[in-house]
Amino acid sequence: MIEALKTIGEYAKESFDESLLAQLADNPNSNGQYELVLLILFDKLDDQIKFKRIDVEEFSKRKLDKYAYKKGSPRGGDLTPTSKITELDKTYERIQKPLGKLCKQLKANTENKKTIINIFKILQDEKISEEIFEDLKDKYEQLDGNGILTIAVKDQDKKLYVGDFAEFTESLLNRYERKFYFKSSYNKTEQESVGRDNICYICSEKSSKTYGYVGTYSFYTLDKPGFTSGGFNRGKAWKNYPVCPECAKTLDLGKDYLEKNLSARFCGINYSIIPKTIFGSDGNNREHIFATLEYLEEHKKMSLNDDTKDRLTTAQDELFASMQDIDNYINFNFMFYEKKNSAFRILLFVEDVLPSYIQQIFKAKEAIDEEEIFQNLKNKDGDIFRMNFKFNLISDFFYVNQANKADFTKQFLEITNGIFSGQKLSYYQLIDRFVLHLQEKFRNGESLWYDNLKAFMILKFLNKLRLIPELGKERGDLVMKTKGEFREKIESFLEEHKDILNANTKILAFLEGILAQKLLNVQRKQTGGSATPFMVRLNGLKINKKIIMRIYSEAINKLEEYGANYYKQLEEMIADYVLLSDLDDISNNELSFYFVTGMNQASKFQFDKKNEEDDSNDSGE
């Protein structure tokens, strides 16, 4: 990954007509809400500096190195005299803090240093400063929107910004480079880690200096004793991982580019994709990577306006769709991570995913999306919609950062890793989680229809990718004895979904779920749409082989009592599958899942529309 990150950093340097300063500076208008810049403009005549006026100009991203904005602490002020305007009087004071700090360090022996010191003196003059603030206030009140405040100097026909003064930029650049070799949190003897005349681990070239604290990502830590070569002194970290100054900056630029252009959200988790060639990053391979980076960058910008149907997640800026169009000489690493304050933690790293395999994932998704069971669905408001597979369906069961829910982020990431790396997944883990989720919703009196359909779609998708072998092979021909319109509808459904309903015991549970729902509908109709006494006999949807046999006989008896047993063909099918099923071959959670699936698909199987109850209330959310 380090080599790939270095290549990305080199691409960032070569592809953008920007100085290092422009790439290091923060963008004060990153959210698009600070479109105007107020300049406190000073006039330079010979060695004299005077306040000239307040200028207003439109913000330009090309001037990031000119503004040289770098966010600081709330108390200490920003790192240069450029700040986003919050409260005008406080911001006016804020831009003077870095000027004052710098002036304490400067001696007026150069023209630039004299200029900076004189500007600070003018701002400290109470009378002149008050005049400047009043002019600034008048201009600011005329603005429509937020603004940025900075200083500039008019020197003959040139306008000099903060970034044109090396005295400001050197402090930023030194501060930036300092993080590669200095840790203020370490004890005094370990704070600095600099090697001399060593081979850089990254470029394999000898360098006069190598730094020891280049922790681009958290691949190893120096926070515990014993992680450093040569004993317990962390100041010797350059022996572990020596990186020259140039490579340190390149890696850092690569990381910054990755976060800005090749990162997005994945079901509530941050992720980045890291392209690399199979045969290194020199010559033509380097050109291939650069072309791939450019393609991915453009696709991410365009994807914000795309239809979400072909996405693997609900995030609008996802990158997966673009990866399938790239040839197999490039493969991808996926890094899933979390950032809390200044801490960075890699949650999952998936290596060497080929574009051709991404294509397989999308083909599986497209095939499942087109199945009839997921088309022309109706929600509780009567609106028609269709389901499309997205990874968010999985996180609806394996909860990721959900309030008041158990955290299943680890399990969700294990499933994600299995899908992208082609590793087999546990069918029983999936079923168990589906059932616990559905049973909880049942206890809370919530609809199960949509969640059950999500689970069914997940199984179909994973089975399409051949990732859950425990699901079993597709079964052979159905049991066919008696004929009838009702039975033919059910058999047609079973045949259509034999990839999942692929065992006699699963079909038995599914058919009994249909029968139980038909009885509940009869009870609802006969009690005016309220009571369903048979619901308590379903044991909270915790089905086992004893309950599955009891439900069959009790449901038939109840239907006979109500004079509404329209389901002889269904009952005959169940009897057939009772004889053919070995209930010891299936887990209780499997019985529960396929039973619930039958309940939630019951409305598809109408017998006699003149006599049968209205099934519309067992579909939709």
XYZ file of C-alpha atoms in Angstrom:
621
model
C 0.000 0.000 0.000
C 2.873 2.395 0.789
C 4.140 2.190 -2.796
C 0.634 2.851 -4.140
C 0.245 5.800 -1.777
C 3.561 7.241 -2.943
C 2.417 6.974 -6.564
C -0.837 8.747 -5.696
C 1.156 11.492 -3.985
C 3.323 11.896 -7.090
C 0.170 12.110 -9.189
C -1.190 14.822 -6.883
C 2.015 16.840 -7.276
C 2.228 16.467 -11.045
C -1.447 16.779 -11.968
C -2.302 20.010 -10.184
C -0.730 23.322 -11.036
C -0.284 24.105 -7.361
C 2.593 24.772 -5.024
C 3.138 22.589 -1.984
C 1.754 25.482 0.049
C -1.530 25.415 -1.900
C -1.875 21.732 -1.170
C -1.076 22.194 2.506
C -3.296 25.211 3.081
C -6.843 24.675 4.294
C -9.704 25.747 2.058
C -11.735 28.315 4.037
C -14.552 27.957 1.508
C -14.681 24.143 1.516
C -18.417 24.198 2.281
C -19.169 26.846 -0.362
C -20.457 29.340 2.209
C -17.553 31.806 2.191
C -17.642 33.169 -1.344
C -16.223 36.654 -0.637
C -12.842 37.826 0.623
C -12.336 41.112 2.469
C -8.801 42.474 2.111
C -7.357 44.979 4.546
C -5.186 46.604 1.893
C -2.012 48.466 2.819
C -0.072 50.711 0.476
C 3.691 50.473 0.275
C 5.588 53.565 -0.858
C 9.327 53.236 -0.510
C 9.740 52.057 3.088
C 6.455 53.524 4.264
C 3.366 51.379 4.939
C -0.052 52.994 5.157
C -3.603 51.688 5.323
C -5.214 52.210 1.905
C -8.747 50.757 1.902
C -10.916 47.649 2.291
C -11.174 45.651 -0.930
C -13.716 42.942 -1.674
C -13.038 40.127 -4.130
C -14.599 36.782 -4.988
C -13.021 33.734 -3.411
C -10.833 31.753 -5.820
C -9.581 28.240 -5.158
C -6.563 29.090 -7.312
C -5.499 31.542 -4.625
C -5.296 29.046 -1.770
C -1.548 29.582 -1.634
C -2.156 33.357 -1.615
C -4.611 33.288 1.269
C -2.407 30.687 3.053
C -5.244 29.920 5.463
C -4.466 27.339 8.133
C -6.955 26.726 10.877
C -5.592 27.035 14.394
C -6.982 26.690 17.880
C -9.972 28.718 19.118
C -7.816 30.498 21.703
C -4.555 30.816 19.820
C -6.015 32.044 16.551
C -5.407 30.740 13.033
C -1.819 30.176 11.980
C -1.703 33.078 9.494
C -3.549 36.441 9.317
C -6.376 34.881 7.271
C -9.591 33.827 9.019
C -13.218 33.002 8.306
C -15.454 35.779 9.586
C -17.680 34.713 12.446
C -18.221 37.814 14.571
C -16.465 40.659 12.762
C -14.853 42.301 15.811
C -13.523 38.980 17.112
C -12.245 37.950 13.668
C -10.494 41.311 13.322
C -8.667 40.612 16.579
C -8.052 37.013 15.510
C -6.006 37.870 12.403
C -3.721 40.083 14.521
C -2.610 37.193 16.765
C -0.364 35.395 14.228
C 1.052 38.786 13.207
C 1.982 39.518 16.788
C 3.555 36.096 17.319
C 5.639 36.430 14.164
C 6.794 39.958 14.959
C 8.230 38.742 18.282
C 10.488 36.393 16.308
C 11.462 38.811 13.525
C 14.278 41.292 13.343
C 13.707 44.088 10.835
C 16.717 43.307 8.632
C 14.851 42.595 5.372
C 12.251 44.511 3.422
C 9.536 41.876 3.994
C 10.189 41.733 7.716
C 9.951 45.533 7.975
C 6.650 45.433 6.077
C 5.144 42.813 8.436
C 6.290 44.662 11.555
C 4.904 47.975 10.265
C 1.528 46.389 9.427
C 1.289 45.041 12.956
C 2.193 48.450 14.415
C -0.566 50.102 12.366
C -3.125 47.563 13.597
C -1.988 48.159 17.165
C -2.436 51.929 16.825
C -5.782 52.488 18.550
C -6.911 55.415 16.385
C -5.900 53.941 13.008
C -7.157 50.484 13.970
C -10.559 51.949 14.846
C -10.728 53.669 11.433
C -9.821 50.406 9.700
C -12.483 48.523 11.636
C -15.176 51.113 10.806
C -14.343 50.840 7.073
C -14.332 47.079 7.400
C -17.700 47.133 9.160
C -19.259 49.297 6.415
C -18.033 46.919 3.683
C -19.091 43.817 5.589
C -22.624 45.110 6.116
C -22.998 45.500 2.353
C -22.089 41.867 1.718
C -24.701 39.271 0.917
C -23.302 36.196 2.644
C -20.302 35.127 4.689
C -16.774 36.294 4.118
C -13.076 35.674 4.737
C -10.812 38.323 6.245
C -7.141 38.673 5.319
C -4.483 41.306 4.650
C -2.710 42.395 1.463
C -0.084 44.928 0.412
C -0.175 47.104 -2.722
C 3.427 47.451 -3.890
C 3.452 49.548 -7.067
C 1.517 47.420 -9.605
C 1.579 44.225 -7.521
C -0.831 43.025 -4.862
C 0.946 40.874 -2.285
C -1.109 38.422 -0.195
C -0.208 36.565 2.987
C 1.161 33.652 0.954
C 3.595 35.933 -0.859
C 5.518 36.518 2.351
C 8.009 33.735 3.032
C 7.986 34.673 6.708
C 4.417 33.356 6.973
C 4.765 30.397 4.633
C 8.053 29.153 6.085
C 6.449 28.784 9.466
C 3.637 26.756 7.892
C 6.014 24.560 5.900
C 8.296 24.022 8.888
C 5.336 23.209 11.079
C 4.124 20.754 8.427
C 7.484 18.986 8.098
C 8.045 18.977 11.840
C 5.272 16.409 12.369
C 7.374 13.803 10.540
C 10.138 13.859 13.158
C 8.797 15.515 16.328
C 6.250 14.318 18.929
C 5.536 16.789 21.712
C 3.608 14.141 23.671
C 6.724 11.967 24.103
C 9.224 12.506 26.903
C 11.998 14.992 26.235
C 14.666 12.477 25.194
C 12.307 10.877 22.624
C 10.538 13.888 21.129
C 12.768 14.079 18.044
C 13.595 11.195 15.703
C 16.016 12.101 12.894
C 18.553 9.800 11.277
C 21.591 10.977 9.310
C 22.909 9.650 5.999
C 20.585 6.647 5.761
C 18.730 4.773 3.033
C 15.099 5.862 2.742
C 12.700 2.929 3.123
C 10.384 4.367 0.456
C 12.613 5.439 -2.425
C 15.701 3.317 -1.516
C 17.919 6.386 -1.983
C 20.495 7.649 0.497
C 19.370 10.826 2.231
C 21.159 13.262 4.530
C 18.108 13.136 6.823
C 15.525 10.453 7.498
C 12.534 10.910 9.753
C 11.181 8.354 12.210
C 7.635 9.551 12.904
C 6.161 9.287 9.398
C 2.951 7.555 10.450
C 0.930 8.034 7.274
C -1.531 5.401 8.433
C -1.620 3.342 11.615
C 0.233 0.290 10.324
C 2.433 0.163 13.401
C 2.586 2.127 16.633
C 5.348 3.582 18.764
C 3.076 4.192 21.731
C 4.236 1.040 23.526
C 7.790 0.321 24.702
C 9.685 -2.283 22.745
C 8.381 -1.322 19.288
C 11.615 0.465 18.386
C 14.857 -0.987 17.109
C 17.770 -0.514 19.465
C 15.875 -0.623 22.719
C 13.016 1.321 24.225
C 13.975 4.799 22.965
C 11.309 5.972 20.521
C 13.678 8.654 19.299
C 15.410 5.814 17.445
C 12.244 5.127 15.424
C 14.076 6.186 12.247
C 15.843 2.819 12.470
C 12.499 1.030 12.126
C 11.043 3.080 9.334
C 13.412 5.722 7.901
C 11.730 8.079 5.430
C 13.439 10.967 3.665
C 11.780 14.431 3.776
C 10.681 14.296 0.137
C 9.020 10.882 0.446
C 7.393 11.918 3.731
C 5.733 14.858 1.963
C 4.772 12.717 -1.031
C 3.107 10.088 1.158
C 1.254 12.793 3.044
C 0.040 14.366 -0.201
C -1.087 10.920 -1.337
C -3.071 10.469 1.851
C -4.622 13.922 1.464
C -5.552 13.216 -2.173
C -7.012 9.861 -1.170
C -9.257 11.423 1.458
C -10.436 14.203 -0.844
C -10.930 12.283 -4.095
C -11.004 8.515 -3.514
C -12.951 8.311 -0.272
C -16.651 8.144 0.457
C -19.146 6.664 2.904
C -20.134 3.017 3.015
C -23.172 2.221 5.169
C -22.059 4.723 7.791
C -18.353 3.807 7.552
C -15.591 5.794 5.832
C -13.739 3.992 3.065
C -11.021 4.722 0.525
C -10.047 2.846 -2.604
C -6.365 2.574 -3.464
C -5.557 1.546 -7.041
C -2.266 -0.125 -7.893
C -0.770 -2.032 -10.797
C 0.100 -5.698 -10.552
C 3.659 -5.098 -11.783
C 4.730 -2.032 -9.795
C 4.453 1.662 -10.607
C 7.222 2.469 -13.081
C 7.034 3.417 -16.759
C 3.770 2.470 -18.457
C 2.368 1.131 -15.196
C 2.737 4.575 -13.700
C 0.806 6.068 -16.627
C -1.949 3.483 -16.146
C -2.302 4.422 -12.477
C -2.372 8.139 -13.299
C -5.064 7.547 -15.944
C -7.069 5.447 -13.468
C -6.849 8.134 -10.790
C -8.044 10.764 -13.230
C -10.950 8.552 -14.319
C -12.026 7.785 -10.748
C -11.753 11.421 -9.736
C -13.977 12.546 -12.609
C -16.476 9.743 -12.014
C -16.872 10.701 -8.371
C -17.704 14.279 -9.376
C -20.232 13.095 -11.975
C -21.784 10.442 -9.723
C -23.417 13.062 -7.512
C -26.038 13.572 -10.231
C -26.478 9.913 -11.195
C -29.529 7.756 -10.558
C -29.011 5.653 -7.435
C -30.395 2.421 -8.946
C -26.974 1.128 -9.979
C -25.238 1.877 -6.702
C -24.058 -0.633 -4.139
C -24.791 1.774 -1.283
C -27.094 4.705 -0.668
C -24.141 7.130 -0.671
C -24.278 9.402 -3.706
C -20.519 9.750 -4.037
C -19.636 6.055 -4.065
C -16.848 4.895 -6.358
C -17.652 1.214 -6.893
C -19.521 1.537 -10.197
C -16.553 3.237 -11.901
C -14.137 0.487 -10.842
C -15.808 -2.215 -12.906
C -14.933 -0.377 -16.146
C -11.168 -0.563 -15.586
C -9.005 -3.313 -17.072
C -7.440 -5.974 -14.877
C -3.914 -4.575 -15.035
C -5.111 -2.372 -12.163
C -6.401 -3.877 -8.944
C -7.748 -2.200 -5.836
C -7.282 -2.173 -2.115
C -10.248 -1.108 0.019
C -9.581 0.582 3.329
C -12.457 1.004 5.773
C -11.619 3.280 8.681
C -12.903 5.543 11.425
C -11.658 8.927 12.568
C -12.349 10.152 16.081
C -10.805 13.518 16.855
C -7.147 13.062 15.880
C -7.200 9.253 16.091
C -7.276 7.189 12.915
C -8.161 3.490 13.024
C -8.275 1.057 10.114
C -11.285 -1.219 10.566
C -10.797 -3.410 7.504
C -8.277 -3.634 4.678
C -9.269 -5.674 1.621
C -6.423 -6.302 -0.798
C -6.132 -6.998 -4.522
C -9.725 -6.788 -5.748
C -9.810 -7.050 -9.537
C -12.156 -4.906 -11.662
C -13.472 -8.108 -13.272
C -14.639 -9.288 -9.848
C -16.350 -5.933 -9.240
C -18.150 -6.625 -12.537
C -19.344 -9.978 -11.158
C -20.719 -8.236 -8.078
C -22.651 -5.776 -10.222
C -23.925 -8.537 -12.507
C -25.216 -10.430 -9.467
C -26.861 -7.258 -8.205
C -28.494 -6.541 -11.579
C -29.811 -10.100 -11.893
C -31.374 -10.030 -8.414
C -32.784 -6.520 -8.883
C -34.734 -7.724 -11.921
C -36.485 -10.629 -10.184
C -40.252 -10.221 -10.128
C -40.535 -10.616 -6.356
C -38.744 -7.274 -5.929
C -40.784 -5.394 -8.544
C -44.075 -3.452 -8.298
C -44.116 -3.396 -4.525
C -46.594 -1.268 -2.641
C -45.821 0.654 0.546
C -48.269 1.585 3.284
C -49.207 4.777 1.434
C -50.092 2.809 -1.694
C -47.100 4.023 -3.705
C -45.471 1.567 -6.113
C -41.710 1.005 -5.813
C -39.037 -1.552 -6.572
C -36.219 -2.906 -4.457
C -32.573 -2.737 -5.487
C -29.798 -4.560 -3.696
C -27.490 -2.319 -1.672
C -25.067 -3.106 1.120
C -27.254 -0.976 3.373
C -29.703 -3.897 3.411
C -27.066 -5.934 5.242
C -26.372 -3.166 7.757
C -30.112 -3.024 8.454
C -29.592 -6.387 10.210
C -25.938 -6.095 11.246
C -26.276 -2.688 12.855
C -23.523 -0.139 12.268
C -23.392 2.771 14.704
C -27.117 2.713 15.360
C -28.401 4.418 18.491
C -29.857 2.108 21.127
C -28.837 -0.987 19.139
C -26.213 -3.650 19.686
C -23.136 -2.925 17.583
C -22.508 -5.435 14.778
C -19.932 -3.334 12.904
C -17.294 -6.079 13.175
C -19.634 -8.731 11.743
C -20.807 -6.362 9.020
C -17.216 -5.701 7.978
C -16.478 -9.444 7.968
C -19.367 -9.923 5.536
C -18.139 -6.979 3.453
C -14.659 -8.490 3.368
C -16.116 -11.834 2.273
C -18.074 -10.256 -0.559
C -15.194 -8.198 -1.967
C -12.545 -10.884 -1.516
C -14.749 -13.803 -2.646
C -14.477 -15.632 0.683
C -17.243 -17.942 1.877
C -19.720 -16.593 4.400
C -21.711 -18.335 7.115
C -25.288 -18.963 6.012
C -26.254 -19.795 9.593
C -24.834 -16.529 10.927
C -26.981 -14.654 8.411
C -30.150 -16.625 9.212
C -29.658 -16.241 12.957
C -29.247 -12.480 12.651
C -32.234 -12.146 10.289
C -34.473 -14.072 12.659
C -33.457 -12.187 15.802
C -34.121 -8.902 14.020
C -37.529 -10.052 12.735
C -38.545 -11.471 16.122
C -37.700 -8.178 17.803
C -39.845 -6.263 15.323
C -42.643 -8.781 15.873
C -42.499 -8.226 19.640
C -42.720 -4.473 19.032
C -45.791 -4.907 16.837
C -43.986 -3.652 13.713
C -44.466 -4.846 10.152
C -42.095 -7.618 9.052
C -42.892 -7.651 5.351
C -40.202 -5.295 4.058
C -37.429 -6.515 6.368
C -38.197 -10.117 5.487
C -37.967 -9.217 1.808
C -34.610 -7.515 2.426
C -33.273 -10.695 4.038
C -34.557 -12.770 1.126
C -32.800 -10.440 -1.310
C -29.524 -10.636 0.625
C -29.580 -14.448 0.489
C -30.246 -14.376 -3.246
C -27.430 -11.909 -3.890
C -24.865 -13.832 -1.843
C -25.973 -17.133 -3.334
C -25.615 -15.642 -6.819
C -21.971 -14.942 -5.958
C -21.660 -18.501 -4.567
C -20.581 -17.213 -1.175
C -22.919 -19.246 1.058
C -22.387 -22.941 0.218
C -24.185 -23.958 3.444
C -27.409 -22.795 1.820
C -27.226 -25.999 -0.223
C -27.670 -26.861 -3.875
C -30.825 -26.199 -5.824
C -33.319 -28.988 -5.352
C -34.755 -31.211 -8.043
C -38.372 -31.422 -9.146
C -41.175 -30.462 -6.802
C -43.513 -32.976 -5.241
C -46.550 -33.033 -7.579
C -49.608 -35.134 -6.772
C -52.924 -33.353 -6.954
C -53.459 -30.486 -9.381
C -55.271 -27.197 -8.920
C -54.981 -23.507 -9.708
C -53.950 -22.550 -6.165
C -51.311 -25.288 -6.003
C -49.930 -24.338 -9.408
C -49.422 -20.734 -8.263
C -47.438 -21.900 -5.257
C -45.414 -24.378 -7.282
C -44.625 -21.686 -9.807
C -43.336 -19.445 -6.994
C -41.290 -22.283 -5.495
C -39.745 -23.064 -8.856
C -38.871 -19.404 -9.404
C -37.089 -19.275 -6.044
C -35.574 -22.734 -5.850
C -32.173 -21.119 -5.303
C -33.316 -20.298 -1.735
C -36.317 -22.576 -1.154
C -34.149 -25.557 -2.043
C -35.063 -28.194 0.552
C -38.272 -29.978 1.523
C -38.068 -28.736 5.121
C -37.718 -25.112 3.971
C -40.726 -25.520 1.680
C -42.717 -27.105 4.505
C -42.024 -24.115 6.785
C -42.800 -21.696 3.938
C -46.168 -23.372 3.160
C -47.185 -23.416 6.809
C -46.365 -19.704 7.003
C -48.813 -19.105 4.157
C -51.497 -21.182 5.885
C -50.992 -19.362 9.209
C -51.303 -15.966 7.522
C -54.483 -17.037 5.721
C -56.005 -17.988 9.072
C -54.960 -14.658 10.638
C -56.604 -12.831 7.737
C -59.823 -14.800 8.262
C -59.821 -13.919 11.958
C -59.130 -10.264 11.185
C -62.038 -10.150 8.758
C -64.488 -11.877 11.077
C -63.594 -9.635 14.041
C -63.951 -6.422 12.062
C -60.261 -5.944 11.389
C -58.916 -6.051 14.931
C -58.386 -9.386 16.731
C -56.143 -12.238 15.528
C -56.250 -14.766 18.401
C -54.145 -17.328 16.553
C -51.138 -14.979 16.694
C -50.338 -16.099 20.249
C -50.021 -19.694 18.976
C -47.059 -18.668 16.809
C -44.771 -18.534 19.875
C -43.366 -15.100 19.033
C -42.215 -16.543 15.680
C -39.785 -18.821 17.531
C -40.593 -21.911 15.486
C -39.290 -25.408 16.171
C -40.271 -28.832 14.823
C -42.853 -29.392 17.570
C -44.517 -26.036 16.907
C -44.431 -26.469 13.119
C -46.439 -29.693 13.438
C -48.852 -28.189 15.945
C -49.567 -25.127 13.805
C -50.582 -27.321 10.861
C -53.336 -29.178 12.663
C -54.520 -26.190 14.709
C -54.758 -23.917 11.665
C -56.913 -26.426 9.758
C -59.223 -26.895 12.764
C -59.649 -23.128 13.193
C -60.404 -22.584 9.506
C -63.058 -25.303 9.695
C -64.574 -23.666 12.787
C -64.833 -20.345 10.928
C -66.330 -22.078 7.865
C -63.562 -20.527 5.785
C -61.274 -23.379 4.851
C -60.609 -22.467 1.225
C -57.117 -23.944 1.292
C -57.497 -27.688 0.760
C -54.854 -27.715 -1.979
C -52.385 -25.882 0.273
C -53.103 -28.297 3.122
C -52.548 -31.268 0.810
C -49.191 -29.821 -0.256
C -48.174 -29.392 3.371
C -49.159 -33.009 4.079
C -46.985 -34.148 1.165
C -43.972 -32.231 2.472
C -44.520 -33.420 6.050
C -43.943 -36.963 4.782
C -40.866 -35.959 2.781
C -39.183 -33.678 5.353
C -36.705 -34.538 8.061
C -37.069 -31.758 10.614
C -33.858 -32.836 12.314
C -31.982 -31.542 9.253
C -32.944 -27.907 9.794
C -32.263 -25.435 12.592
C -35.018 -23.724 14.529
C -33.980 -20.338 13.166
C -34.215 -21.655 9.602
C -37.720 -22.946 10.340
C -38.604 -19.534 11.776
C -37.162 -17.609 8.809
C -38.889 -19.621 6.086
C -42.134 -19.678 8.080
C -42.073 -15.858 8.287
C -41.239 -15.697 4.578
C -44.337 -17.751 3.831
C -46.475 -15.446 5.992
C -45.207 -12.376 4.175
C -45.702 -13.840 0.702
C -49.195 -15.219 1.402
C -50.989 -12.421 -0.445
C -49.516 -13.684 -3.734
C -51.639 -16.838 -3.545
C -55.377 -16.149 -3.844
C -57.773 -19.096 -4.079
C -61.329 -17.925 -4.636
C -61.747 -14.150 -4.808
C -65.491 -14.426 -4.104
C -64.980 -16.232 -0.830
C -61.423 -15.625 0.308
C -60.579 -12.779 2.664
C -58.901 -9.615 1.419
C -55.137 -10.237 1.688
C -54.079 -6.667 1.033
C -53.363 -6.117 4.725
C -50.538 -8.656 4.873
C -48.445 -6.910 2.247
C -46.814 -3.539 2.293
C -45.239 -1.685 5.134
